[in-house]
Each structure stands twice: as C-alpha cells, then as structure tokens.
PDB file of C-alpha atoms in Angstrom:
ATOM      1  CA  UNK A   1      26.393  -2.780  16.561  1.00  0.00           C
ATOM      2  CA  UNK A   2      23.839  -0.833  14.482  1.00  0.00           C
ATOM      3  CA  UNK A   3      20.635   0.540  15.877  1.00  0.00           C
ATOM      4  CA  UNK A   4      17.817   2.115  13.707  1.00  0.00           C
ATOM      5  CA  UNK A   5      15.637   4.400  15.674  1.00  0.00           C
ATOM      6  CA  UNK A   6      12.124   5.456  14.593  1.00  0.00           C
ATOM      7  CA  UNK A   7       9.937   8.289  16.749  1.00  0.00           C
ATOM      8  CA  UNK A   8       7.225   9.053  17.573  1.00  0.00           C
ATOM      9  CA  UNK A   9       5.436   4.950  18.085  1.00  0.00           C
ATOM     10  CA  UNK A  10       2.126   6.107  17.918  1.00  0.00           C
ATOM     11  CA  UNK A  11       0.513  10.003  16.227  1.00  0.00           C
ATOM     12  CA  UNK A  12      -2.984  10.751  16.002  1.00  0.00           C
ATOM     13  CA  UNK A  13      -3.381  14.413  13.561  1.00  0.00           C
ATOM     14  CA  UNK A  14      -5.848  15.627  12.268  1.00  0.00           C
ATOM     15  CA  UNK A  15      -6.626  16.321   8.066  1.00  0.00           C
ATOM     16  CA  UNK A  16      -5.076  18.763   7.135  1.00  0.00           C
ATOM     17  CA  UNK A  17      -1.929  18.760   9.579  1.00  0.00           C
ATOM     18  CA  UNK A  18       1.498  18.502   8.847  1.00  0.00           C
ATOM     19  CA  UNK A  19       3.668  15.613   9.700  1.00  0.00           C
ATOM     20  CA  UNK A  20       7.421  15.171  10.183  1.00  0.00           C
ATOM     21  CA  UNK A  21       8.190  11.264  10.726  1.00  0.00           C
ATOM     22  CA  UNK A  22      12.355  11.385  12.147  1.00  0.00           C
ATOM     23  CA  UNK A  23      14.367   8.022  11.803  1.00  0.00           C
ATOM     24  CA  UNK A  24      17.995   7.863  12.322  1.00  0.00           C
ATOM     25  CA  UNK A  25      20.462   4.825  12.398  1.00  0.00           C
ATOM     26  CA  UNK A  26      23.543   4.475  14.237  1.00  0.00           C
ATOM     27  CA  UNK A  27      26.841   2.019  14.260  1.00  0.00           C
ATOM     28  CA  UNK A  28      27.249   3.048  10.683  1.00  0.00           C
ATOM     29  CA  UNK A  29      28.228   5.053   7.342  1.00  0.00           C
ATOM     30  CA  UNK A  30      26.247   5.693   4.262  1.00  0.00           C
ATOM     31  CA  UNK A  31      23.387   3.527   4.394  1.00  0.00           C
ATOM     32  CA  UNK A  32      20.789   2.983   1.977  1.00  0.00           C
ATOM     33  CA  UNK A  33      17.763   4.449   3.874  1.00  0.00           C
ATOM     34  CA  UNK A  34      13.894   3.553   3.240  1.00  0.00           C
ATOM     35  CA  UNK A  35      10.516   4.592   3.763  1.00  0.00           C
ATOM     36  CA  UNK A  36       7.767   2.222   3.979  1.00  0.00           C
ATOM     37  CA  UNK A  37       4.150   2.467   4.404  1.00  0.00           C
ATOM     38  CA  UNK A  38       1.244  -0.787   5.880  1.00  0.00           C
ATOM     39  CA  UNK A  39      -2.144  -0.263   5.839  1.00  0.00           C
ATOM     40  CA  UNK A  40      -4.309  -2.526   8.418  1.00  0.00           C
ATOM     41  CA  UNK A  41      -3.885  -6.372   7.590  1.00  0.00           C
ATOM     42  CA  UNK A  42      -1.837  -4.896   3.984  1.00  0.00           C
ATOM     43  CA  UNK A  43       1.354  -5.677   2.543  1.00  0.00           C
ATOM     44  CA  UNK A  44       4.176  -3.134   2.634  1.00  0.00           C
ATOM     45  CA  UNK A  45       4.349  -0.182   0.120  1.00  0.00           C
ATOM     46  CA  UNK A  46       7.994   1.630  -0.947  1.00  0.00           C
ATOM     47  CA  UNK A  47       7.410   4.783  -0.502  1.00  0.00           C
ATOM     48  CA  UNK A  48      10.951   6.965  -0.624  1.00  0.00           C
ATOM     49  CA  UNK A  49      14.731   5.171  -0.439  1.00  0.00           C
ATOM     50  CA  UNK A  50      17.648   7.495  -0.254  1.00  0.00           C
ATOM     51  CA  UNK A  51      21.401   6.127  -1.111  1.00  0.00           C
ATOM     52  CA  UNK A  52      22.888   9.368   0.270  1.00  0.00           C
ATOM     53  CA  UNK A  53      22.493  12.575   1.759  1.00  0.00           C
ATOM     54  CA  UNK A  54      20.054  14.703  -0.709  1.00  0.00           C
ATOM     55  CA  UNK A  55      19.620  11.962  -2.357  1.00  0.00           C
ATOM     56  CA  UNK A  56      15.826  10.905  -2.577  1.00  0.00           C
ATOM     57  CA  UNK A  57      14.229   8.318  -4.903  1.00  0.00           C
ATOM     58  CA  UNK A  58       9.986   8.171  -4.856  1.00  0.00           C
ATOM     59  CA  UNK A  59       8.389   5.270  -5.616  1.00  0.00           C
ATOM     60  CA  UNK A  60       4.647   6.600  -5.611  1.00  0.00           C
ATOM     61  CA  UNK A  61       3.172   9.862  -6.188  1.00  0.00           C
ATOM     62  CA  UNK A  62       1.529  11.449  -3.092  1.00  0.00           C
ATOM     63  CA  UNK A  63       1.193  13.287  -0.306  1.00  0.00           C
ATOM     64  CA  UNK A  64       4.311  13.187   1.186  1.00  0.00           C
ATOM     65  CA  UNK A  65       8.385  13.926   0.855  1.00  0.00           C
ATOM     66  CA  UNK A  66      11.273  12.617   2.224  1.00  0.00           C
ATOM     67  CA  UNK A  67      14.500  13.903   3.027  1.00  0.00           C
ATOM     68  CA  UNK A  68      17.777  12.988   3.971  1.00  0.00           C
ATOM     69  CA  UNK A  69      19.637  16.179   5.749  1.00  0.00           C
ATOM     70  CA  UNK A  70      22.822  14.001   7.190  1.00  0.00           C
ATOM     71  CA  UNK A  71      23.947  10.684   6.515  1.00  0.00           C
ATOM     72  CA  UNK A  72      22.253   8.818   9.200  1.00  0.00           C
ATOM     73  CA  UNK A  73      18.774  10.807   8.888  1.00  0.00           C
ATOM     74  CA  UNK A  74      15.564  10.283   7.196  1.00  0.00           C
ATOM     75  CA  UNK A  75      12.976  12.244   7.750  1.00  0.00           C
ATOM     76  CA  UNK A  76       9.148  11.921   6.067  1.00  0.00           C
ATOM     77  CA  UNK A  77       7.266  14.578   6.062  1.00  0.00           C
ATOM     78  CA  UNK A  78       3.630  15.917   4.750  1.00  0.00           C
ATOM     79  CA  UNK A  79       2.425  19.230   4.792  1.00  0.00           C
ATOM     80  CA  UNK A  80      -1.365  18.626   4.811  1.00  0.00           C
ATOM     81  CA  UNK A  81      -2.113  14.897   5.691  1.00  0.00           C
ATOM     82  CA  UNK A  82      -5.069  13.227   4.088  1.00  0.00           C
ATOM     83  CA  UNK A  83      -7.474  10.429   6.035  1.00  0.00           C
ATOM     84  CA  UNK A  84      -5.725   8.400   3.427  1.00  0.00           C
ATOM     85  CA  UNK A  85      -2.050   9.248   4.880  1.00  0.00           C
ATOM     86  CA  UNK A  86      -3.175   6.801   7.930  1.00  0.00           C
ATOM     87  CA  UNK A  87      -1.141   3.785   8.621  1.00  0.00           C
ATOM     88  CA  UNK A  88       2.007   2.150   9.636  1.00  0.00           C
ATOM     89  CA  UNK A  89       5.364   3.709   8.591  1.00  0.00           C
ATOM     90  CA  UNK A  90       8.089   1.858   8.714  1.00  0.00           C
ATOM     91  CA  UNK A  91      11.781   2.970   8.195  1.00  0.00           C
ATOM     92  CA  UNK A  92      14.566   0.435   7.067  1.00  0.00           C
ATOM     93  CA  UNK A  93      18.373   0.651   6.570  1.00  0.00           C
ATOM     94  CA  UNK A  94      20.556  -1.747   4.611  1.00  0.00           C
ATOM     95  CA  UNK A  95      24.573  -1.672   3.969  1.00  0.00           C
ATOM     96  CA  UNK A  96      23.606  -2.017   0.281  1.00  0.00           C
ATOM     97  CA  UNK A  97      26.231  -4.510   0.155  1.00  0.00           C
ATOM     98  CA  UNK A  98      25.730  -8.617   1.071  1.00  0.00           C
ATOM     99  CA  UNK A  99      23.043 -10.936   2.211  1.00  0.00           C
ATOM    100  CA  UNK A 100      21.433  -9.073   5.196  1.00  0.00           C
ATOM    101  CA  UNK A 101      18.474  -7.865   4.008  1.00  0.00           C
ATOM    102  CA  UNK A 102      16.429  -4.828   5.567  1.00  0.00           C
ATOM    103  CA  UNK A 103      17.075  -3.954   9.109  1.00  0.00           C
ATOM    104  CA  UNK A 104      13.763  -2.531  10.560  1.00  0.00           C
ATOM    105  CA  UNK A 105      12.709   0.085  12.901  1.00  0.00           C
ATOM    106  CA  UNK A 106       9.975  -0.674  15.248  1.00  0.00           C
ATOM    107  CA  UNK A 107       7.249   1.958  13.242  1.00  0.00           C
ATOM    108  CA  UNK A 108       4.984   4.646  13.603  1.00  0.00           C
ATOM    109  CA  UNK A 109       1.146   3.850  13.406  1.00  0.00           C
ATOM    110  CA  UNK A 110      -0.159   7.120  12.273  1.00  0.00           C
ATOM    111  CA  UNK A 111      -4.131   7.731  12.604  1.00  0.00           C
ATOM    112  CA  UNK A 112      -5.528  10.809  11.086  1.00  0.00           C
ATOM    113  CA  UNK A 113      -8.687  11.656  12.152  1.00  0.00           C
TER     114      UNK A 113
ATOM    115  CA  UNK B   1       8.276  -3.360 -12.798  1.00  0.00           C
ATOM    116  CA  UNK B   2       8.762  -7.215 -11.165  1.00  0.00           C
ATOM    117  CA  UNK B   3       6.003  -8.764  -8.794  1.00  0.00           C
ATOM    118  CA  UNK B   4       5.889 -11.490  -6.511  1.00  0.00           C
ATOM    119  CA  UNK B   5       3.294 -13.139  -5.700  1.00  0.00           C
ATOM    120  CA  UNK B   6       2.073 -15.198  -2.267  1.00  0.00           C
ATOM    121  CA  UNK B   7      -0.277 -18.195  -1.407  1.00  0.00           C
ATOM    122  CA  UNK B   8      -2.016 -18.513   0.471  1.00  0.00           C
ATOM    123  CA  UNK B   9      -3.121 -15.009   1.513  1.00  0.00           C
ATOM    124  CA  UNK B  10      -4.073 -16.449   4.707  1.00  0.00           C
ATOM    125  CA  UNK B  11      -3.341 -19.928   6.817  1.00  0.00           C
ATOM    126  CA  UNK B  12      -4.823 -21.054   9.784  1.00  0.00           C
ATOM    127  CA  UNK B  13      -3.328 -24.544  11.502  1.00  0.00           C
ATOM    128  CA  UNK B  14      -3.130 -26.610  14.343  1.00  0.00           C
ATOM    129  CA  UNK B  15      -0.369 -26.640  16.390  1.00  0.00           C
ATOM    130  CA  UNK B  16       2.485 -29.046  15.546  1.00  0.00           C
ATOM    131  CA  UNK B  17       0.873 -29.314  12.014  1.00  0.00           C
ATOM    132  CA  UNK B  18       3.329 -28.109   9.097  1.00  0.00           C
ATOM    133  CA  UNK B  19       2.508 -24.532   6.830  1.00  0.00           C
ATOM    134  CA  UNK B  20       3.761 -23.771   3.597  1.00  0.00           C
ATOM    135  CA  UNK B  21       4.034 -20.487   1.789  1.00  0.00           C
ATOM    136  CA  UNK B  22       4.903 -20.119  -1.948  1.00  0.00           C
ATOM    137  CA  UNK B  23       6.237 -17.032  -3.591  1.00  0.00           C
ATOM    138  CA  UNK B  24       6.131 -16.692  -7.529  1.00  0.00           C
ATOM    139  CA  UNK B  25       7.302 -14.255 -10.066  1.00  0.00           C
ATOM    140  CA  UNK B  26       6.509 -14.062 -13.661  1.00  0.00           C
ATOM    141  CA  UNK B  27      10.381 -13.301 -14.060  1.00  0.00           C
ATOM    142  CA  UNK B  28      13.952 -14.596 -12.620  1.00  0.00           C
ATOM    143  CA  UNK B  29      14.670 -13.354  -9.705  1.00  0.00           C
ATOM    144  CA  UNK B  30      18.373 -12.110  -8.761  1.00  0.00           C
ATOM    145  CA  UNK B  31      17.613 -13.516  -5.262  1.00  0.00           C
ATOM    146  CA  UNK B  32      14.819 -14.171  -2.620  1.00  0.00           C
ATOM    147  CA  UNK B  33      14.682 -12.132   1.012  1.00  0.00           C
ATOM    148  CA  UNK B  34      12.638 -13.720   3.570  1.00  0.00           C
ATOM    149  CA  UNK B  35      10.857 -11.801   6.242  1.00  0.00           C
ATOM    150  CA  UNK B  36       8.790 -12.651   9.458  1.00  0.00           C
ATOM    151  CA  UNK B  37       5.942  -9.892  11.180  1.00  0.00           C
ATOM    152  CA  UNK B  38       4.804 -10.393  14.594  1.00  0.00           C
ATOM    153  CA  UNK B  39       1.271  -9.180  14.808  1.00  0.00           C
ATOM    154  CA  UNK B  40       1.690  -5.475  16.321  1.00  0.00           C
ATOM    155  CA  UNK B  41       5.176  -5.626  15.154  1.00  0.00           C
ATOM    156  CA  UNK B  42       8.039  -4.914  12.583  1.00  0.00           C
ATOM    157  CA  UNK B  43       9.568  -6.911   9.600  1.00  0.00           C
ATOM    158  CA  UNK B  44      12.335  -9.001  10.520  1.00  0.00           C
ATOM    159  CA  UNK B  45      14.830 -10.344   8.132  1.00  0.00           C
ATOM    160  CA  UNK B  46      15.144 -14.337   8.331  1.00  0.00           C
ATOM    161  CA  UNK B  47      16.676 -15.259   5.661  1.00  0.00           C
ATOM    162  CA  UNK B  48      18.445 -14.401   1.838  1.00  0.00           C
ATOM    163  CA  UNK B  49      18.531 -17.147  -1.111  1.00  0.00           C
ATOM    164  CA  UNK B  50      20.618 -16.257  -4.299  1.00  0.00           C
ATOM    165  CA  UNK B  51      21.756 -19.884  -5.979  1.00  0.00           C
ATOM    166  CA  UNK B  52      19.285 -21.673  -8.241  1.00  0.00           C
ATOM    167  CA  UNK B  53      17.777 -24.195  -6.333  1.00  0.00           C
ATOM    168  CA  UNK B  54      19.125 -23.343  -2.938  1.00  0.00           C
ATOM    169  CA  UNK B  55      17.676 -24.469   0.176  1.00  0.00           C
ATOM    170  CA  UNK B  56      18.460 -23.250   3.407  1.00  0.00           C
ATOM    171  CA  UNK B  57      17.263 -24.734   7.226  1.00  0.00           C
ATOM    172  CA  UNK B  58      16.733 -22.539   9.824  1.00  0.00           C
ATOM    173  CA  UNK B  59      15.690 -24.745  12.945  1.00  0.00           C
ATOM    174  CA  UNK B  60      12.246 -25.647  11.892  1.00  0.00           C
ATOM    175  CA  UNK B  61      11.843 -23.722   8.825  1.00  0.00           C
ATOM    176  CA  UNK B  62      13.740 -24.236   5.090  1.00  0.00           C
ATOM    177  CA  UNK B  63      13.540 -22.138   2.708  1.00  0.00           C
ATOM    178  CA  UNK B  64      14.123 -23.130  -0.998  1.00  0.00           C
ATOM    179  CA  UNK B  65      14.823 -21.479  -4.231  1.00  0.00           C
ATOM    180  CA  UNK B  66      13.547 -22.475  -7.481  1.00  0.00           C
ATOM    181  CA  UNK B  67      15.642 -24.114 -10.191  1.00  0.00           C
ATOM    182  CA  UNK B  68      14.566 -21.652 -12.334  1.00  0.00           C
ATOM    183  CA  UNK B  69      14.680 -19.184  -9.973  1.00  0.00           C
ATOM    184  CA  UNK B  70      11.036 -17.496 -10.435  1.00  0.00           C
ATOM    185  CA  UNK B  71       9.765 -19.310  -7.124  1.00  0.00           C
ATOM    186  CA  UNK B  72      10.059 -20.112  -3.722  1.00  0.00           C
ATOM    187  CA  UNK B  73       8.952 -21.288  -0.378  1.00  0.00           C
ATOM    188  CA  UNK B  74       9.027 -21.505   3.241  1.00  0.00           C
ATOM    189  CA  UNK B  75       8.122 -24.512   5.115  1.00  0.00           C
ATOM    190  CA  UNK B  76       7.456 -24.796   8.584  1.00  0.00           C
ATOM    191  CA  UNK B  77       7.482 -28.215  10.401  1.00  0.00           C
ATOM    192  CA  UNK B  78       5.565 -28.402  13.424  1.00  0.00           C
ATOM    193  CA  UNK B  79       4.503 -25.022  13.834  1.00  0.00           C
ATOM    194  CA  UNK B  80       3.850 -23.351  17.001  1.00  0.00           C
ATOM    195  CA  UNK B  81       2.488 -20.401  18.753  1.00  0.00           C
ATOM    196  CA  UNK B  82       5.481 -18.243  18.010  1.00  0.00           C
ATOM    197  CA  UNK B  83       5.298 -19.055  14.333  1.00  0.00           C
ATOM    198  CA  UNK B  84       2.306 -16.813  14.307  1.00  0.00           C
ATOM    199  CA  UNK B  85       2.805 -13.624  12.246  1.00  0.00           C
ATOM    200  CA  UNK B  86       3.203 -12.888   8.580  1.00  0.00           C
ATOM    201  CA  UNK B  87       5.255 -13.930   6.414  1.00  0.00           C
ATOM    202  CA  UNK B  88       7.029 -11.920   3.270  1.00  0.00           C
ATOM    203  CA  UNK B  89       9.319 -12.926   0.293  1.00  0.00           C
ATOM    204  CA  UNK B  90      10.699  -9.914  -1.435  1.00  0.00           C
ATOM    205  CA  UNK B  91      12.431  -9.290  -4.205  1.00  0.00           C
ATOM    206  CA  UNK B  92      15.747  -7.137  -4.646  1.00  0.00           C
ATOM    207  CA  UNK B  93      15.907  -4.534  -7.802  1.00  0.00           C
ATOM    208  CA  UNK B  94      18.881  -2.719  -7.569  1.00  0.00           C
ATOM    209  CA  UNK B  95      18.908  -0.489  -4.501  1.00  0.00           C
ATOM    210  CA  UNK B  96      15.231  -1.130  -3.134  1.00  0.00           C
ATOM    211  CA  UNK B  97      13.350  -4.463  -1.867  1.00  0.00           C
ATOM    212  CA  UNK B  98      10.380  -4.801  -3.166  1.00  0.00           C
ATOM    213  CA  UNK B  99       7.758  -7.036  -0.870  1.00  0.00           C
ATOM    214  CA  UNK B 100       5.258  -9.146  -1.700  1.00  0.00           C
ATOM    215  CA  UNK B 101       1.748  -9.327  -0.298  1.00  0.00           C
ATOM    216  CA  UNK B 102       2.421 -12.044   2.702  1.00  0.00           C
ATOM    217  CA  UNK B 103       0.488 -15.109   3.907  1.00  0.00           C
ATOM    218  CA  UNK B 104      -0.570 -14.602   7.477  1.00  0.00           C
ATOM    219  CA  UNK B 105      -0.714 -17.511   9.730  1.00  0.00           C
ATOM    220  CA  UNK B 106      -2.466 -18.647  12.396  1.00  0.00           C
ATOM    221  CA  UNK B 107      -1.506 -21.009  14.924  1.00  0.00           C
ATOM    222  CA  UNK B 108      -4.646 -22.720  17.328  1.00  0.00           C
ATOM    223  CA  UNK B 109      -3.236 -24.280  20.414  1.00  0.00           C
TER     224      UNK B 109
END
C-alpha cells in the first residue's frame, strides 16, 4: 500500500532562517506531488505541484521553492523565512489518474518567531 | 482561475441534529472532491462526484452533485462528536485540486 511521509511535525526558526520541508511517498511510481500551505482556522493554499522529477509548477509568488530531486521526493525549501512563512504545510500525492482524490501527509506546523 | 465557494463558514449543532454544507461555483465543474479535517489534523479524502446530479451515501453523510453541475453539498444526518472537523469541496483543474474555504462544525454533546 502507499504511504506518504512528511518530517519534521512540528519547527520553530527564527526570521531570517532557512528551511528545508522533506516529504517522500512510497508503494508507488510517478506521482503527482503537492505542496500546500494553512494558516490558523484558514483554508488551504496550492503552493508548488510537481508531475515529475524537475518538474515544478508555482502557484503563488513567494518566499519559497520546491523541488523534486527523485521520483518519490518533494522537498520545500526557503532560504530566509519571513514571520509570514508560519503555518501548516501540508504535502499530498495523487496517481493523477481516477477518483481518489489527494492522499495527505500528516503536516508540518511551522512557527517562525 | 475557478472558485468555489462554502456556506456556512462556520456551524455549530446539537448532537443528533442534521448539518448541511453547500459548495458553489460561478462555472461547471468537471467534478466535486470531498474532504474531512480533524481539528489538529490532516485532509482526508471522503468522497469524488463527477455525473450531473449524482448523489452518493456514505453511512450518515450523502453527498450530491448539481444538475448543472456548478453546486454541491454534504449532508449529515444525526451528527455526532466525530463529525466534528472541517469540511472541504474542491475542485479539480487539470493536474492540481484546488480547495475551497471549508465550513467548520461543531458538535455540543
């Protein structure tokens, strides 16, 4: 079966750090790969999708960058982080293909202080 | 781009009473993605609708597509504790879902 695995659960950097967000799925081949972002008691925000490796589709100017260095790897990243930058990231995976909808990892709540 | 839309932003009921949520778009829809947050938690897919005027039953809740397909809804009969969390419709555009806001509900014992 697949498994989508998201690390760390919880960060707390300060302004001006660097982040590097890791999520990797397993029990499958070329998935479609997403990066999403919650703020407190908000909806959820697209940030980056991928449909292959070095592949990398943005969805809203910012702070940050994705990348996707093997097939089952997406990493977000930042080089500075803003008190803005603070939240709940989510990564997803989907086949691409039928009615199964997103497949969730369990998140990382980011704080910058 | 497309937009959904939810209401009610926010729902607070008894226990065993029903909830509704309503999603609309301005445009048709290729299909409807249903998804359920636990507080604390992530996204969890419940449920796809693609055929105008679908409707699906999953225990207590249905889920129903528009005839015109620019709406839809998820109806809970006799909620309970565990129904608590929010709930998203999203929208599918090519390779990416796109969510809408939610409508977070409350359940009071």
């Amino acid at each position: 079966s697949q498994t989508i695995h998201q690390w760390p659960a919880t960060l707390v950097q300060p302004v001006g750090s660097p982040l590097s967000l890791e999520c990797t799925v397993e029990g499958t081949s070329n998935p479609n790969l997403y990066w999403y972002r919650q703020a407190a008691g908000r909806g959820l925000q697209l940030l980056f999708y991928s449909v292959g490796i070095g592949q990398i589709s943005s969805e809203v100017p910012q702070n940050l960058s994705a990348s996707r260095p093997q097939d089952r790897q997406f990493i977000l990243s930042s080089k500075k982080l803003l008190l803005s930058d603070s939240g709940f990231y989510l990564c997803a995976w989907s086949s691409g293909r039928g009615p199964y909808g997103y497949t969730f990892g369990s998140g990382t709540r980011l704080t910058v202080v | 781009g497309q937009q959904v839309m939810q209401i009610p932003q926010y729902q607070h009921v008894q226990e065993g009473e029903d909830f509704t949520t309503y999603c609309n778009s301005s445009t048709t829809l290729s299909n409807i993605q249903w998804y359920k947050q636990r507080p604390g938690g992530h996204p969890v897919f419940l449920i796809q609708l693609v055929k105008s005027g679908e409707v699906k039953k999953q225990k207590r809740l249905t889920f129903q597509f528009g005839e015109a397909k620019k709406n839809s809804s998820l109806h809970i009969t006799a909620t309970q504790t565990t129904d608590v969390g929010t709930y998203f419709c999203a929208e599918t555009s090519y390779d990416k879902v796109i969510f809408g806001p939610g409508t977070s509900l409350s359940v009071i014992p």
